[in-house]
Short mmCIF file of C-alpha atoms and ligand atoms in Angstrom, two decimals:
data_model
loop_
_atom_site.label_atom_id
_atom_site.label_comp_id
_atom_site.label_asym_id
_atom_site.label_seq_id
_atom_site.Cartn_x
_atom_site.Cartn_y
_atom_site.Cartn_z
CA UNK A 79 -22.21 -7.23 6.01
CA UNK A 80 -18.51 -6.59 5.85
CA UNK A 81 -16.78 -5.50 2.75
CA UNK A 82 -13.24 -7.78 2.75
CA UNK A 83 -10.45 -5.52 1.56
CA UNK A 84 -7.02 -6.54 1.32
CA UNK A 85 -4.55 -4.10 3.07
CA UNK A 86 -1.11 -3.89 1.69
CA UNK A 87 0.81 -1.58 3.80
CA UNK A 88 4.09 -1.13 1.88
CA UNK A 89 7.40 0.60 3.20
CA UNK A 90 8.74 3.17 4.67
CA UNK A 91 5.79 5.18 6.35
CA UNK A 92 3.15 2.85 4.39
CA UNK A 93 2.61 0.80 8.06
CA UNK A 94 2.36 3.89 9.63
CA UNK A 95 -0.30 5.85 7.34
CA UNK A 96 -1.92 2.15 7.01
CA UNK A 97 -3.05 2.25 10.38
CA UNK A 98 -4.19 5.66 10.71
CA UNK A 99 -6.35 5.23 7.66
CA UNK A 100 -7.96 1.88 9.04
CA UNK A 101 -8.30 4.29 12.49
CA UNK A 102 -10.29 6.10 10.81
CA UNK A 103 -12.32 4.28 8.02
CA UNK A 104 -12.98 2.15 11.19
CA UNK A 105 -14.12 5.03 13.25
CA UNK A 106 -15.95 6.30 10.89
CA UNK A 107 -18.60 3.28 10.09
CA UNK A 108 -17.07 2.13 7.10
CA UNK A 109 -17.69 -2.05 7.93
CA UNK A 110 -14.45 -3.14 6.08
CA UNK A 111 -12.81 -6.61 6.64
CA UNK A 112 -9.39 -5.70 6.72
CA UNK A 113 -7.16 -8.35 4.93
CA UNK A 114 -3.38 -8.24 5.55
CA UNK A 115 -0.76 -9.20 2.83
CA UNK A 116 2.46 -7.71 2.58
CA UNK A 117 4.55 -6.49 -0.56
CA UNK A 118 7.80 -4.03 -1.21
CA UNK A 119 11.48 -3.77 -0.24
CA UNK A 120 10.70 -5.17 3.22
CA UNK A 121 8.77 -8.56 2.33
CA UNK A 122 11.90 -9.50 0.09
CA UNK A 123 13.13 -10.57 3.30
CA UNK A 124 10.54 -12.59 4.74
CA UNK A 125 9.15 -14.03 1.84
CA UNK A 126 11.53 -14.32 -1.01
CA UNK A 127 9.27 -11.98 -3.27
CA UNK A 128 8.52 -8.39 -3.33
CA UNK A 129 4.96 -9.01 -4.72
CA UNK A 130 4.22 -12.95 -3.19
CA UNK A 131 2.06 -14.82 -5.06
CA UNK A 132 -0.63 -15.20 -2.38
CA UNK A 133 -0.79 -11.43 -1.76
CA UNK A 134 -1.49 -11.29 -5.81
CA UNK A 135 -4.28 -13.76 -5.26
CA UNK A 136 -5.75 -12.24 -2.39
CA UNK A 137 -6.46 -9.16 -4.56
CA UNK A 138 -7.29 -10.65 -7.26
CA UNK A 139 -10.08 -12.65 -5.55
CA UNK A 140 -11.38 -9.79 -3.37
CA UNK A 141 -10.49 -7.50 -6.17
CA UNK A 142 -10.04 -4.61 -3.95
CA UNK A 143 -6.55 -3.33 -2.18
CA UNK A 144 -5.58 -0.11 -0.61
CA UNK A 145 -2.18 -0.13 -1.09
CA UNK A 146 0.65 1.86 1.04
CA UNK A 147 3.81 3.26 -0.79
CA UNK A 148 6.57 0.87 -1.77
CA UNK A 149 10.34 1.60 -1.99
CA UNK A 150 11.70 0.45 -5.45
CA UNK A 151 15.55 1.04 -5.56
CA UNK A 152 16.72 3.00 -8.44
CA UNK A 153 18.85 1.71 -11.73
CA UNK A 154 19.31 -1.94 -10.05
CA UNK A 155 17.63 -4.37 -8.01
CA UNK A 156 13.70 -5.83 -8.10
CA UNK A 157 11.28 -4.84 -10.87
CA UNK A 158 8.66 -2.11 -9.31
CA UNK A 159 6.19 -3.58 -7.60
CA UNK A 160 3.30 -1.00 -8.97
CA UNK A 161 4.08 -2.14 -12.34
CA UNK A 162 4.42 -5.61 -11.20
CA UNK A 163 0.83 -5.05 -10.40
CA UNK A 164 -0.58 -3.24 -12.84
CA UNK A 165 0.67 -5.52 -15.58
CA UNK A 166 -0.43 -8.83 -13.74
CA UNK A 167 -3.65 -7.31 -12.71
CA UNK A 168 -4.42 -5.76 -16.23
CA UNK A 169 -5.11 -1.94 -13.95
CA UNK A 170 -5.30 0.00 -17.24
CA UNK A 171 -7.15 3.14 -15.66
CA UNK A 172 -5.25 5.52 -13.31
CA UNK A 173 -7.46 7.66 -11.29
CA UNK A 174 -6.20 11.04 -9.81
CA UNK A 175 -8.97 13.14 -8.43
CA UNK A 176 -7.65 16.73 -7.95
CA UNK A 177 -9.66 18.81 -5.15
CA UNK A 178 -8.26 21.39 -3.23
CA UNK A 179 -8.21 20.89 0.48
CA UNK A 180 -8.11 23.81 3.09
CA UNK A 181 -4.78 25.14 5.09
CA UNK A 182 -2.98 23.86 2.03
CA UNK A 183 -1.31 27.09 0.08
CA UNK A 184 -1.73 27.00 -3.19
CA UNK A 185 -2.13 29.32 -6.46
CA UNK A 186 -5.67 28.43 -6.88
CA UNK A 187 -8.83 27.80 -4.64
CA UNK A 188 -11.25 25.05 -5.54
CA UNK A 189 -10.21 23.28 -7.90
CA UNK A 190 -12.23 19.69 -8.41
CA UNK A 191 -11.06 17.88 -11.41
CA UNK A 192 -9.99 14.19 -12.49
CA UNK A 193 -7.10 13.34 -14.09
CA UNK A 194 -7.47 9.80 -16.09
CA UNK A 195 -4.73 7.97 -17.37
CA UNK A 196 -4.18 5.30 -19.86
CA UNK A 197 -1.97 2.81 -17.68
CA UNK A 198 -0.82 -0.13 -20.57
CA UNK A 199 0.55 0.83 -23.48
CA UNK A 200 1.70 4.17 -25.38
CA UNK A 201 5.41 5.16 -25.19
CA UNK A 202 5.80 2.95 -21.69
CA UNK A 203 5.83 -0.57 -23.65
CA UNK A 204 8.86 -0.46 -22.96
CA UNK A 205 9.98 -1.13 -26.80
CA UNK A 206 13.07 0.17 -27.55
CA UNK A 207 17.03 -0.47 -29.39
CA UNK A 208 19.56 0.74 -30.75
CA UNK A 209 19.02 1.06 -34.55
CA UNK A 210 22.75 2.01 -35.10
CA UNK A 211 25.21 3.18 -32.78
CA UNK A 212 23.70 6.87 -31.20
CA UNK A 213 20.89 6.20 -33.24
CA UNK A 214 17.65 4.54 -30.73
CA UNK A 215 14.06 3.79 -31.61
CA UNK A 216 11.55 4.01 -29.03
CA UNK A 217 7.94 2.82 -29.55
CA UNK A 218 4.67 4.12 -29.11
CA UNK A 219 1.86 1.40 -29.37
CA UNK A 220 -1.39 2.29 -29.20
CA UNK A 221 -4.35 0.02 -30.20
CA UNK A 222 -8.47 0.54 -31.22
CA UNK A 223 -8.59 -1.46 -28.04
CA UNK A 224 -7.30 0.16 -25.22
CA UNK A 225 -8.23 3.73 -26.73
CA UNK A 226 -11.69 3.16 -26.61
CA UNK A 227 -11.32 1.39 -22.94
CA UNK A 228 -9.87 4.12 -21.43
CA UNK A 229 -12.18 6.73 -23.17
CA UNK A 230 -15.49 4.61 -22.18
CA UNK A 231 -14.05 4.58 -18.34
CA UNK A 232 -13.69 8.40 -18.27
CA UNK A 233 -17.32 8.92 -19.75
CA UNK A 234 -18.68 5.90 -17.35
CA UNK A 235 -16.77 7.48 -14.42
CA UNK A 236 -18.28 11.13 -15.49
CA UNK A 237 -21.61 9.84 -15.53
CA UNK A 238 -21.27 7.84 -12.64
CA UNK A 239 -19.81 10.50 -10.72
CA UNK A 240 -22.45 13.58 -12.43
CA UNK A 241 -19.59 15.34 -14.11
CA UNK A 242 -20.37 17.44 -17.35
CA UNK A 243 -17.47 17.75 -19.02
CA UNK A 244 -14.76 15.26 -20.82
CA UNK A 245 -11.45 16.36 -22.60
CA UNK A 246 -9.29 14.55 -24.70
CA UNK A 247 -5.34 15.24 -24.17
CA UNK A 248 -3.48 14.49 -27.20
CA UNK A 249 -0.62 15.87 -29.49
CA UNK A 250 -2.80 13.85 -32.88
CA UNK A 251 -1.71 17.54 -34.55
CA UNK A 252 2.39 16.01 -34.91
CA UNK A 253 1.34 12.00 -33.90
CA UNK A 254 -1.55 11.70 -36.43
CA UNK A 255 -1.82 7.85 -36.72
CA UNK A 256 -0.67 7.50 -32.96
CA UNK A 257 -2.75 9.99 -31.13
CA UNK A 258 -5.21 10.64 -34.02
CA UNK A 259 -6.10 7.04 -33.12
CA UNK A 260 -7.02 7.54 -30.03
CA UNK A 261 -8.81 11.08 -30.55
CA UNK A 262 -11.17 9.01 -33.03
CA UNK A 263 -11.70 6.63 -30.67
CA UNK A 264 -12.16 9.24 -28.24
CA UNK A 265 -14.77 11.01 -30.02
CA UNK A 266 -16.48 7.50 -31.37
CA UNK A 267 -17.17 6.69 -27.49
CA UNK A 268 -18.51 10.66 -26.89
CA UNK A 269 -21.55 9.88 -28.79
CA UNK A 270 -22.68 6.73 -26.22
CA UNK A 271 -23.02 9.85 -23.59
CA UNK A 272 -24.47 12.52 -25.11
CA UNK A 273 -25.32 14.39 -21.96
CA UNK A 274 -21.56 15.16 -20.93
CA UNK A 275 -19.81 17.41 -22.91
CA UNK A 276 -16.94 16.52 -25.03
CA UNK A 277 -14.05 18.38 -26.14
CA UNK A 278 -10.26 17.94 -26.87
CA UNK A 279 -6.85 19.50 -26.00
CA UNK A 280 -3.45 19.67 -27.47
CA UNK A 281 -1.00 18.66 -24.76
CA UNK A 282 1.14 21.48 -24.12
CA UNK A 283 -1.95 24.09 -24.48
CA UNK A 284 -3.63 21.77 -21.89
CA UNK A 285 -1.13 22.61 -19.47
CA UNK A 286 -0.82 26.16 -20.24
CA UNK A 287 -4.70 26.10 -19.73
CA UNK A 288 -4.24 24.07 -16.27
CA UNK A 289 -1.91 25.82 -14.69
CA UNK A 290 -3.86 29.17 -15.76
CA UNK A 291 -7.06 28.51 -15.02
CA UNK A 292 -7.95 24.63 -13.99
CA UNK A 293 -11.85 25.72 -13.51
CA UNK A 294 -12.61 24.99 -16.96
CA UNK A 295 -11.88 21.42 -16.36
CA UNK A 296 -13.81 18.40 -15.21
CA UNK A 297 -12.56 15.05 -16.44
CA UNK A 298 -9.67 14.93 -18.29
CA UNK A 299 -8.44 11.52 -20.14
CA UNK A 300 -4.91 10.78 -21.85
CA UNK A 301 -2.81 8.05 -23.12
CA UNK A 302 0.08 6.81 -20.64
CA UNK A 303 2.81 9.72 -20.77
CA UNK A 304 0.67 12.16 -21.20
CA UNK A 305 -1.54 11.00 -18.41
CA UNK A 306 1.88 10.64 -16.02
CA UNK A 307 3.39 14.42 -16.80
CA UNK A 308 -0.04 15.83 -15.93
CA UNK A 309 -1.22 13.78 -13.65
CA UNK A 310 1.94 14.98 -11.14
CA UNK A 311 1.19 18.71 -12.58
CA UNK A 312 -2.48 18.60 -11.32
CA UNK A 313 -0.88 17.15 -8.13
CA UNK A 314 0.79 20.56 -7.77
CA UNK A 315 -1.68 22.61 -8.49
CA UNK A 316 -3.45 21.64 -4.68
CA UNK A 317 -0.47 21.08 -2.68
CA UNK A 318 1.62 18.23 -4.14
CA UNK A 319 1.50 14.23 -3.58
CA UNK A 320 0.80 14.64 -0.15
CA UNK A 321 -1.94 15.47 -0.42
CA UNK A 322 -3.52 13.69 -3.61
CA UNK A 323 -4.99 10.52 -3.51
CA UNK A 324 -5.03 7.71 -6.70
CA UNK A 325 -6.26 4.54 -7.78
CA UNK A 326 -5.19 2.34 -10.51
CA UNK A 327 -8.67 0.14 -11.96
CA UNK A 328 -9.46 -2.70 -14.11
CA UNK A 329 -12.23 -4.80 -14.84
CA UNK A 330 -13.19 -5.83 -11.48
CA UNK A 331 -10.45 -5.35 -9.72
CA UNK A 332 -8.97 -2.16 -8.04
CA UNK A 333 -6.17 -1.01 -6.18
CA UNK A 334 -6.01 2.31 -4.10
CA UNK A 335 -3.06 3.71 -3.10
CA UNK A 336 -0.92 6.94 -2.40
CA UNK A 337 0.82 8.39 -4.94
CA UNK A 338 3.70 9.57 -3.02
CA UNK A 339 6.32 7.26 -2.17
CA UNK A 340 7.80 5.28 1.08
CA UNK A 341 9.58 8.74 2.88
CA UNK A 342 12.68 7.04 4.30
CA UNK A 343 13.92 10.13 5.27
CA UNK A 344 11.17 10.16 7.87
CA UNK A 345 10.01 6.25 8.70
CA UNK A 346 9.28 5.50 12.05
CA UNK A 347 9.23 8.88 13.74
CA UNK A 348 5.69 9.19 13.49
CA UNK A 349 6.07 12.40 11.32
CA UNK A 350 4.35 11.13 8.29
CA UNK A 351 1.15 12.72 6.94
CA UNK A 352 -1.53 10.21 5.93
CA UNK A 353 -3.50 12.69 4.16
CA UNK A 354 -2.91 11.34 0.58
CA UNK A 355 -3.97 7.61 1.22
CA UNK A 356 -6.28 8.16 3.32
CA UNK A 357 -8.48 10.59 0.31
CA UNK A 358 -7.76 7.20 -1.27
CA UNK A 359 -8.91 5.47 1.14
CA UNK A 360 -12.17 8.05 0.37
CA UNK A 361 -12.08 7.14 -3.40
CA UNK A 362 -12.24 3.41 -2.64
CA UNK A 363 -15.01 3.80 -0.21
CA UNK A 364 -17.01 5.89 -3.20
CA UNK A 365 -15.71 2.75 -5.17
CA UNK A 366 -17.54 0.43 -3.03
CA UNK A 367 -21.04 2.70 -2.93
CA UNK A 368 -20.50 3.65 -0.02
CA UNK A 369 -20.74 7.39 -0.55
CA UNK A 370 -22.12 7.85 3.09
CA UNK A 371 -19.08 6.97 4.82
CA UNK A 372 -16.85 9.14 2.26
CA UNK A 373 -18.60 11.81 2.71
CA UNK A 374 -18.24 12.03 6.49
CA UNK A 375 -14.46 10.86 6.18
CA UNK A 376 -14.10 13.71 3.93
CA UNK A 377 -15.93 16.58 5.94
CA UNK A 378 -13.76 15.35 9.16
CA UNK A 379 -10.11 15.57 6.86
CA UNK A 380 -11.22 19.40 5.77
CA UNK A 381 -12.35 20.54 8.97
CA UNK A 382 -9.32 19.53 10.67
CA UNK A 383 -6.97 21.35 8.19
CA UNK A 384 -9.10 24.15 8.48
CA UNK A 385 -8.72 24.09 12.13
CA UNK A 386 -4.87 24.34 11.63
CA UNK A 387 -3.91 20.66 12.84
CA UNK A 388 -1.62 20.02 10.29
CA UNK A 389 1.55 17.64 10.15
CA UNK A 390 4.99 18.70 9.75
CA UNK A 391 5.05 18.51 5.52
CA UNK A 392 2.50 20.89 5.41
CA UNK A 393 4.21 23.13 7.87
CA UNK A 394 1.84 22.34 11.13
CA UNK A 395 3.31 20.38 14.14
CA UNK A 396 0.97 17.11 14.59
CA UNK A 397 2.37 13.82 14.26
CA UNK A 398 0.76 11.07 12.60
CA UNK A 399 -1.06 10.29 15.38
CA UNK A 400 -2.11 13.25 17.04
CA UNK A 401 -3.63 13.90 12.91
CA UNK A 402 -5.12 10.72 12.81
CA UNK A 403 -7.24 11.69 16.63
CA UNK A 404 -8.04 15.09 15.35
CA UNK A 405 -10.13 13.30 11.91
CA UNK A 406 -11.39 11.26 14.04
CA UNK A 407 -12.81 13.57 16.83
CA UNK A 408 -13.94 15.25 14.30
CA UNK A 409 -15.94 12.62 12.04
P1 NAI B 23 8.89 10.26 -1.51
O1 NAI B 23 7.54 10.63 -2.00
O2 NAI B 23 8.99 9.03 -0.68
O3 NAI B 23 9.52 11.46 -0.66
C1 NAI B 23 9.77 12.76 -1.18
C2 NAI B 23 9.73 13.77 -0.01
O4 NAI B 23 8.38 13.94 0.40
C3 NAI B 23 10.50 13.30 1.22
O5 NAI B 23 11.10 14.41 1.84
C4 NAI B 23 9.41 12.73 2.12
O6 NAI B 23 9.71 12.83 3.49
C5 NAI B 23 8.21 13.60 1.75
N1 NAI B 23 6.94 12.86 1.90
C6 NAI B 23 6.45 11.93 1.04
N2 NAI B 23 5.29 11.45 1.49
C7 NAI B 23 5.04 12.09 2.65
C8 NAI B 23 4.00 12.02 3.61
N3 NAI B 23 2.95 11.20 3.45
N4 NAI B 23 4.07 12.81 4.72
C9 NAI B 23 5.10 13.65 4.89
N5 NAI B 23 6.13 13.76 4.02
C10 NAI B 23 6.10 12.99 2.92
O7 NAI B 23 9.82 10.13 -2.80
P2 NAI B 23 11.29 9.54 -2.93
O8 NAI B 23 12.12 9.92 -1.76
O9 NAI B 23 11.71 9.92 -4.28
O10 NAI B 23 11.09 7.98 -2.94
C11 NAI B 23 11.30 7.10 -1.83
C12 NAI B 23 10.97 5.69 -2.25
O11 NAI B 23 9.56 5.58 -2.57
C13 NAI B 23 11.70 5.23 -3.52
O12 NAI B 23 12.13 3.91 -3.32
C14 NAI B 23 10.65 5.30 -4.62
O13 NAI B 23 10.89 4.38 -5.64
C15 NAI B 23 9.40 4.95 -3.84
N6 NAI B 23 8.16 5.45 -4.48
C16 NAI B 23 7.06 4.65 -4.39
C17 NAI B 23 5.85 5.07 -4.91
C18 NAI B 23 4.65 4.18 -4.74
O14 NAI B 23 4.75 3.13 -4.15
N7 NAI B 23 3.47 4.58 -5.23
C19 NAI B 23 5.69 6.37 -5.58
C20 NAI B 23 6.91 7.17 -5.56
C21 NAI B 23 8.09 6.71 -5.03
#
């Protein structure tokens, strides 16, 4: 049977990366029933809404979207969509899997970790005022609640996936109620999975130790602005957000998407690399069990790079489409 998916493909170069990544999930055996709503910049237009209400239903129902980028103007203008989203969808894990890929230059070689994000609350409640003039209070929430959610779905996920290792990112040494919080909470939920390992960071050494040597980690869970800083750092370390797919998850629903944004600078010149959401098109097959499919998807994405068809951002001369063949010749 079919597995319905709603397809969202955004702005910019999202329509363009869309298709190539339905090319070749289609190619490539994976049986989805492609469902196509629209949100972003370009929908305000047609529909009156960046996020309509039936494209909010349709996920919610299915409860699974692969999601192209989507333009949010800055200062002024609609709320972002992705947090439009997130909020109405209750996505309170972020999922960035971090693997090097070949004919992508970077410091270090095979890397394979997962960066896991606490996506509601934390300094981005978006609390803050003006106590007295040049004096402003911003607020950090975090609760018992969405600690020990986001801890369980890193140690489920590392299970799941057969990974041995969880840290804990925190600063609970300056933040002790804040972040101390959610290290108990972190170490509470540790002792459900006594098979994976379990140890804990202090933020700024974590990314001394990433950027160093990134080998000694496996899963990795934060609260929100923690989880944002080093999500994008990880990003670098194999090549940048072109090349790293993401997922934002809640309880049964999930949306996949790319974590770079819409390109303008290169829309509809067929330039675009669909690299990024199409390893999230990977995760959401993996998502969906069906590991068969990823797996081949995967193998075809690597041996292309490795046979030098590259696009233009990663300093090769395919377009989107001549990319998008070369995976699929090679699936
Ligand atoms: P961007 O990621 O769209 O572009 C930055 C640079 O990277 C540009 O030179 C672009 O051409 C290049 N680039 C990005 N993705 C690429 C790809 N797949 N292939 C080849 N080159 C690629 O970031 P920018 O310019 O800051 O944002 C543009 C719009 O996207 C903004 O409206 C922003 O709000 C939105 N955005 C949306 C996101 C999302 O929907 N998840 C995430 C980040 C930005």
């Amino acid at each position: 049977m079919r597995t319905p998916v709603v397809l969202v493909p955004g702005d910019g170069i999202g329509p363009s990366i869309s298709s190539s990544v339905v090319r070749i999930l289609d190619a490539a055996g994976a049986e989805i029933d492609w469902q196509l709503h629209h949100a972003g910049a370009e929908t305000l237009a047609s529909h009156g809404d960046t996020l309509p209400d039936e494209t909010l239903q349709a996920i919610r129902d299915i409860g699974i979207a692969l999601k192209g980028p989507i333009t949010t103007p800055v200062g002024k203008g609609f709320q972002s969509v992705n947090v439009r989203l997130r909020k109405a969808l209750t996505l309170y894990a972020n999922l960035r899997p971090v693997e090097s890929l070949p004919s992508v230059l970077t410091c270090h070689t095979e890397i394979d970790l997962v960066v896991v994000r606490e996506n509601t609350e934390g300094l981005y409640s978006g609390i803050e005022h003006e106590v007295v003039p040049g004096v402003v209070e911003s607020i950090k929430i975090m609760t018992r609640t969405a600690c020990e959610r986001i801890c369980r779905f890193a140690f489920e996920y590392a299970r799941k996936r057969g990974r041995k290792k969880v840290t804990a990112v925190h600063k609970a040494n300056i933040m002790k109620l804040a972040d101390g919080l959610f290290l108990d909470c972190f170490h509470e939920v540790a002792e459900d999975f006594p098979e994976i390992e379990a140890n804990d960071s202090i933020v700024d050494a974590a990314c001394m130790r990433l950027v160093m040597n990134p080998h000694q980690f496996d899963v990795v869970v934060m609260e929100n602005l923690y989880g944002d800083i080093l999500s994008d750092l990880c990003a670098g370390l194999v090549g940048g957000l072109g090349v790293t797919p993401g997922a934002n998850i809640g309880d049964g629903v999930a949306v996949f998407e790319a974590v770079h944004g819409s390109a303008p600078d290169i829309a509809g010149r067929n330039l675009a690399n669909p690299t990024a959401l199409l390893c999230s098109g990977v995760l959401m097959l993996r998502h969906l069990g069906k590991d068969e499919v990823a797996d081949r998807v995967m193998n075809a994405i690597r041996k292309t790079l490795s046979d030098g068809v590259t696009t233009g951002d990663l300093g090769g001369k395919a377009s989107t489409t001549e990319y998008t063949e070369a995976v699929v010749a090679r699936l």
